[in-house]
Every structure is written in structure tokens, then in C-alpha cells.
Amino acid sequence: MRPLAHSYCLCSNLTFLYKTLAFAPGIPIRHRNSSLAKVLDNVGMATQGSRSQIELVVDTTTTTTTSTVSNSFSNYQHSTSFTTLLISVLTKLHAGYFRISLSLGSQALLWKTIITSEQDTTTLPHVLSTLPSAAVYALWSLSLFTLVLLSLLYLLRCFFFFKMVKAEFLHPVGVNYLFAPWISWLLLLESAPFLAPKTALYFVLWWVFAVPMMVLDVKIYGQWLTKGKRVLSSAAGNPTSQLSVIGNLVGAQAAAHMGWKECALWLFSVGMVHYVVLLVTLYQRLSGRDGVPVLLRPVLFLFIAAPSVASLAWESIVGTFDTASKMLFFLSLFLFLSLICRPRLFRRSMKRFNVAWWAYSFPITALALVSTDYAEEVKGTFSHILMLLLLALSVLVSLALTMFTLLNSNMLLPDTYI
């Protein structure tokens, strides 16, 4: 501190002498400059030892302050960028993104069914049953991670942007996608490789995932029943309305696995009665009216999903793949052939990637699931070839959608509702 104080005193004296000589009247400019030069020479020697200490103190303080300010500003920028990104995601994310978890969950159930199936060793599908169980665990874990991530983001959307969620709930099409998260959870529950159906945890989780769907059933089906033909035509005239039926059927299948046959039959009855209403309403749309926008035309594949899941649910209830299950399988197979024979219908929707593409995967996977049961029941080369073709198509579609999603992640959250 002493050298610093000494230097401060010298600097003060130097300033006083400079002002005195510079503004003293009657002294020529030449004498002023020479006097100032002498003073500076004398002071320079005296302050030489302390100057480095002064500069060291000043530089250290300045560097520390600058570093602190820079770190604070950098942290502020990072936090602001993260907040902006999170807000952007929450405002654009809607229940339709659960198509992804729906597809992955059905794939996990498909491969669990294949590995645990009791196929004859002389048949072609026996090769598939030799796949390692680690692959099923990996696929199920990926499905669980995706569903948990989407669920957490949607919970944040409910908390911070409740008005947007309310708008989805009141929208005649958007409300149908609110069934997708609960269907995804039920599919993961059925495909869990470590949880037996008749355990207490399975019972509890079934109630947690099934009750919200029952509440949505009361809301949607009550509106159809009480608000007249106009509401029914606008709400049920869109293929996405079949998600409510699929939710009941998946819940019935899970209940049948637990041994709750009466509960399963009740859910199956509610779903199938309203499926008949939906099918008739969708067939009776005006011929000149295109009820499905171009970008949403992949949801037409939900026509395949409902009878396929119904066939699986009925088999779980009665215990065998009987005539009714076969009829529903043949219906879904016919609808599948009807759609794939019209590629021009989907050409415009495939020009640019969007999340609606994931609507292809779940219905095809559900059809492949039914084909495995059909191949077990009907022994023959044709049934097994049909199963292998549907399995290959299901896997290829899921892999292609995953790759397209990873390569076009910047287009996954567009500004428009899809």
C-alpha cells in the first residue's frame, strides 16, 4: 500500500505543478516547457519502481471484472436462448405429436408378440422368434423415453399455455388426439417385458391410463348423442375420430389380459357401437366435399387400425382367434388394399415432411399384429407369407419415418397445426 500511496502523492504534485506552470502569467512558453520537462524527469525516476505495482493492481482488477461480466452475460444469453427455445416448443407442440409414441409402442408390442409366440418350428416365422430379447428391451426403452419426453413437454404446455390445451379440447378434431397419449401408455404397459398382467402394479397402471379415456368418451360421445346431426357430421366426419374407438379397444385388450373379462367386454361394446356410427358417417360424407386436408391425408390409414385392434381385443376376450376375429382382420386387410391402390391420394401430402407421416406406422403395425395371430391359427404357407410381408412393411415404414424425422428435425415443429 505504501508504494501505491507514494505514487498517488507524486501524481497529485505533478498535476498541481503542471497547472501552475501552464497557466502562470508572464512566463514564456519556451521556459514553461523546459520547466515541465525537468519536473517530469525528476518524477519519472521516483515513480519508476511503483508504476509496475500500480499497473498490476489496475490490470488485475479490470481483468477480473471483465471476466465476471462476460461470464454473467454468457450465462444470461444461454438461459435466454433456452427459455426462448422452450417457449417455442411448447407453443407448437400439440397432442398430434403422440403419433410418434403410438407407433413406437405398437412396434414394441409387435416384437414382444413375435418373440413370445409359440410358432411351429417348421414354419417360416420361427426364425423371427430367435431374435434376442435385448432387442425388445431396447425398442421398449426407446418407446418409453419418447413417450416420457412428450408427456413432460405436454404437461409443461398444460401448465404454462393452458388456453392452447383448452382450445385443443374444444376443437372437434384436436380432441381426438388427446386419446393418443393414453393409448401409447396402454401399449407400453402391454409390451412391458418385465411386468406380468396379473400383478398389482399392472392393475394400478391400467386404471391410471384407462380412466382419462373413459372421461373423454363421455365428453365426445355425449356430444354426438345430444347436440344433433351437425355436431356429429363435423366431429365424426374426420378419420381421427376413430382414435376414441381405438382407445376403448386397446383398453379392452389390456383388461382381458388381466382377467377382467366383463370390463373388457364393456369397453369393447362401447368402442364397436361407436365404430359402426363412425364408419357409416364417414361413408356418407358428401361426394363433393373433401373433409381431410391434403397434409392430413395419412390419417386415412386409421381406417385400418380400428378393425385390426378390434380383432386383437376380441381374441383376448374369448381366448381364441375365432370367426369374428377373422372377419375383422379381413375387413382391415380389405381397407388396407383399398388405400394402397390409390397412391395419388397421398402424393401431395408426401412432398414435404411433417409429423402427420407417422399416421402410417401405427395402423400398419396393428395389421401386422393381427396377421401373426392369424398365422398361428391358420396353418399354411399363404398365411405365413402374408404375415412376413406385413411385418417387413411395418418395420420398413417405422425405420423410414425415424430416419426422416432425424434428418428433418428442423421441420418437426412447424408454425401451422398439423
CSV table of C-alpha atoms in Angstrom, one decimal, residues 14 17-18 21-22 27-43:
chain,number,residue,atom,x,y,z
A,14,LEU,CA,2.8,16.6,-10.8
A,17,LEU,CA,2.9,21.8,-10.9
A,18,TYR,CA,1.6,21.3,-14.4
A,21,LEU,CA,3.4,26.3,-14.9
A,22,ALA,CA,0.9,26.1,-17.7
A,27,ILE,CA,6.3,33.1,-18.2
A,28,PRO,CA,7.3,32.4,-21.8
A,29,ILE,CA,6.1,29.2,-23.4
A,30,ARG,CA,9.7,28.0,-24.0
A,31,HIS,CA,10.5,28.4,-20.3
A,32,ARG,CA,7.3,26.6,-19.3
A,33,ASN,CA,8.1,23.6,-21.5
A,34,SER,CA,11.6,23.3,-20.2
A,35,SER,CA,10.4,23.5,-16.6
A,36,LEU,CA,7.8,20.9,-17.2
A,37,ALA,CA,10.4,18.6,-18.8
A,38,LYS,CA,12.6,18.9,-15.7
A,39,VAL,CA,9.7,18.1,-13.4
A,40,LEU,CA,8.8,15.1,-15.4
A,41,ASP,CA,12.4,13.8,-15.4
A,42,ASN,CA,12.6,14.1,-11.6
A,43,VAL,CA,9.2,12.5,-11.0
